Amino acid sequence: MRIATPSWTPHRGTALDVALEVLINGPVSRAQIARRIDLSAGSLTRLAQPLIESGLLVEMGEQASGHVGRPSRLLDVVAESRHFIGVKLTGDSALGVVTNLRAQVITQARAPLASREPEAVVVALAELVSELRKSVSEVTAVGIGIGGLVSPDGTVIAAPFLEWTDIALGARLEAAIRLPVVVANDLVAFTEYERWFGGGRNLERFAVLTLGAGIGYGLVAGGRVVQSDDAGLGLIGHWPIDPYGPLCEAGHRGCARTILTQSAISGAVSEALNRTVSYDETLDLAEAGDAAARTVVDNAARGLGHLLAAIANLTMPELVILGGEGVGLVSAAEASIRQGIAERRDPRAAEVPLLSTSGDDAEWCRGAAVLALQAHVLGTDAQVGADQRESPPLQGDVAHVAPVN
Ligand SMILES: [Zn+2]
């Protein structure tokens, strides 16, 4: 059976707050929505009714209220009513996922990049999107995450791994696939996923630290991702960790990128063992008790602990989420990380709450899909010229819901 796809409207006001509360926390009781948005039961009923009639929200079951009185009816969104594509673009491939309205991954696919020429990359992305579209009845919008500087209009200002400067990727891809496209820095995308649907959901203040080929950092304060024109420069990679460490390409001694990246860790172990070992093998050797690997991994983990203590001391987060393809360091050397944190914290300070994600590549894509999803539900998807964004109304759209309030 084909699921109707109601318009996601309104895009502002308290009715939007109600819709977002259900999208992010649903299924959720009316009592909880009213409490969180500070609405009377009557106001909530008045705001929710048009959203239910439009098919955007659905009533499902009841939850005992825990005290005398009527059980509270639960509200939810139809997660499969909308689908989004999220793509992580690296120097040699594009990995894409299709998600539903809750950013849950339905399917994924990878396309190799034969060339880094913008024209060839747009063709590869269009083919990947075309392949992914086959798995669902329709796709609402596409998000692209890139490790680099991206302007709000979707122009890639600088992406060293692609050797790109000033490439209007958003506009070019949109023209090729005729779907709304959002392009943003991949760390911002990753952080937005965590804010809406991941470990940072409903938190006012949290940090994201990713380990991998580079070191990434994202910060949410006041419930919003902290934006900066410098997002994409990987500035945290230059945070000093070891005064006797190697030099980075910018001339810093022992900064985070010379100690904590996958290549730094596996490179140090390769040197000690006089053979090339991969990052995963390095962690396996450390866990198996190989002395050289154990020393390198524990030193890196202690350095990571110092960095985490700095983040905690300076930004006072409720949670630090660790991710990225190198996140295996956390489980391989958690005690050393905790030791490093303790060395740089006041002993009376609360323990820094850490949460590790799976480190799966698809996490980056899910973040990119959330960018597209947010642009859609917040009505901010006019990233490139509106004339290029005009797309035919989606089949099955129901009548526009008048803003209520
Ligand atoms: Zn540096």
PDB file of C-alpha atoms in Angstrom, residues 23-25 101-104 188-204 206-208 220 225 319-322 355-358 363 366-367 370 373-374:
ATOM      1  CA  LEU A  23       9.047  13.974  15.010  1.00  0.00           C
ATOM      2  CA  ILE A  24      11.998  13.988  17.406  1.00  0.00           C
ATOM      3  CA  ASN A  25      10.510  12.272  20.454  1.00  0.00           C
ATOM      4  CA  LEU A 101      11.589  10.809   8.235  1.00  0.00           C
ATOM      5  CA  ARG A 102      13.344   9.663  11.447  1.00  0.00           C
ATOM      6  CA  ALA A 103      16.750   9.380   9.739  1.00  0.00           C
ATOM      7  CA  GLN A 104      16.700   5.590  10.033  1.00  0.00           C
ATOM      8  CA  VAL A 188      27.988  19.927  10.988  1.00  0.00           C
ATOM      9  CA  ALA A 189      25.845  17.200   9.390  1.00  0.00           C
ATOM     10  CA  PHE A 190      27.054  14.569  11.862  1.00  0.00           C
ATOM     11  CA  THR A 191      26.322  16.918  14.766  1.00  0.00           C
ATOM     12  CA  GLU A 192      22.837  17.780  13.454  1.00  0.00           C
ATOM     13  CA  TYR A 193      21.982  14.055  13.344  1.00  0.00           C
ATOM     14  CA  GLU A 194      23.105  13.641  16.945  1.00  0.00           C
ATOM     15  CA  ARG A 195      21.119  16.729  17.985  1.00  0.00           C
ATOM     16  CA  TRP A 196      17.814  15.602  16.500  1.00  0.00           C
ATOM     17  CA  PHE A 197      17.901  11.814  16.526  1.00  0.00           C
ATOM     18  CA  GLY A 198      21.095  10.624  18.249  1.00  0.00           C
ATOM     19  CA  GLY A 199      22.669  10.762  21.680  1.00  0.00           C
ATOM     20  CA  GLY A 200      22.329  14.539  21.906  1.00  0.00           C
ATOM     21  CA  ARG A 201      18.545  14.537  21.517  1.00  0.00           C
ATOM     22  CA  ASN A 202      16.908  17.019  23.916  1.00  0.00           C
ATOM     23  CA  LEU A 203      20.275  18.124  25.360  1.00  0.00           C
ATOM     24  CA  GLU A 204      21.061  21.819  25.648  1.00  0.00           C
ATOM     25  CA  PHE A 206      26.961  18.612  23.991  1.00  0.00           C
ATOM     26  CA  ALA A 207      30.117  18.097  21.975  1.00  0.00           C
ATOM     27  CA  VAL A 208      30.947  15.704  19.139  1.00  0.00           C
ATOM     28  CA  VAL A 220      25.866  22.284  20.429  1.00  0.00           C
ATOM     29  CA  VAL A 225      24.839  23.700  16.564  1.00  0.00           C
ATOM     30  CA  LEU A 319      27.652  14.678  26.985  1.00  0.00           C
ATOM     31  CA  VAL A 320      30.583  14.118  24.616  1.00  0.00           C
ATOM     32  CA  ILE A 321      29.757  11.897  21.649  1.00  0.00           C
ATOM     33  CA  LEU A 322      32.710  10.090  20.076  1.00  0.00           C
ATOM     34  CA  LEU A 355      29.049   8.048  24.341  1.00  0.00           C
ATOM     35  CA  SER A 356      30.620   6.151  21.433  1.00  0.00           C
ATOM     36  CA  THR A 357      28.815   5.660  18.145  1.00  0.00           C
ATOM     37  CA  SER A 358      29.443   2.641  15.910  1.00  0.00           C
ATOM     38  CA  GLU A 363      26.762   7.582  10.139  1.00  0.00           C
ATOM     39  CA  ARG A 366      22.784   9.754   7.920  1.00  0.00           C
ATOM     40  CA  GLY A 367      23.994  13.175   9.027  1.00  0.00           C
ATOM     41  CA  VAL A 370      19.336  14.991   8.296  1.00  0.00           C
ATOM     42  CA  LEU A 373      15.334  16.497   6.304  1.00  0.00           C
ATOM     43  CA  GLN A 374      15.766  19.623   8.428  1.00  0.00           C
TER      44      GLN A 374
END
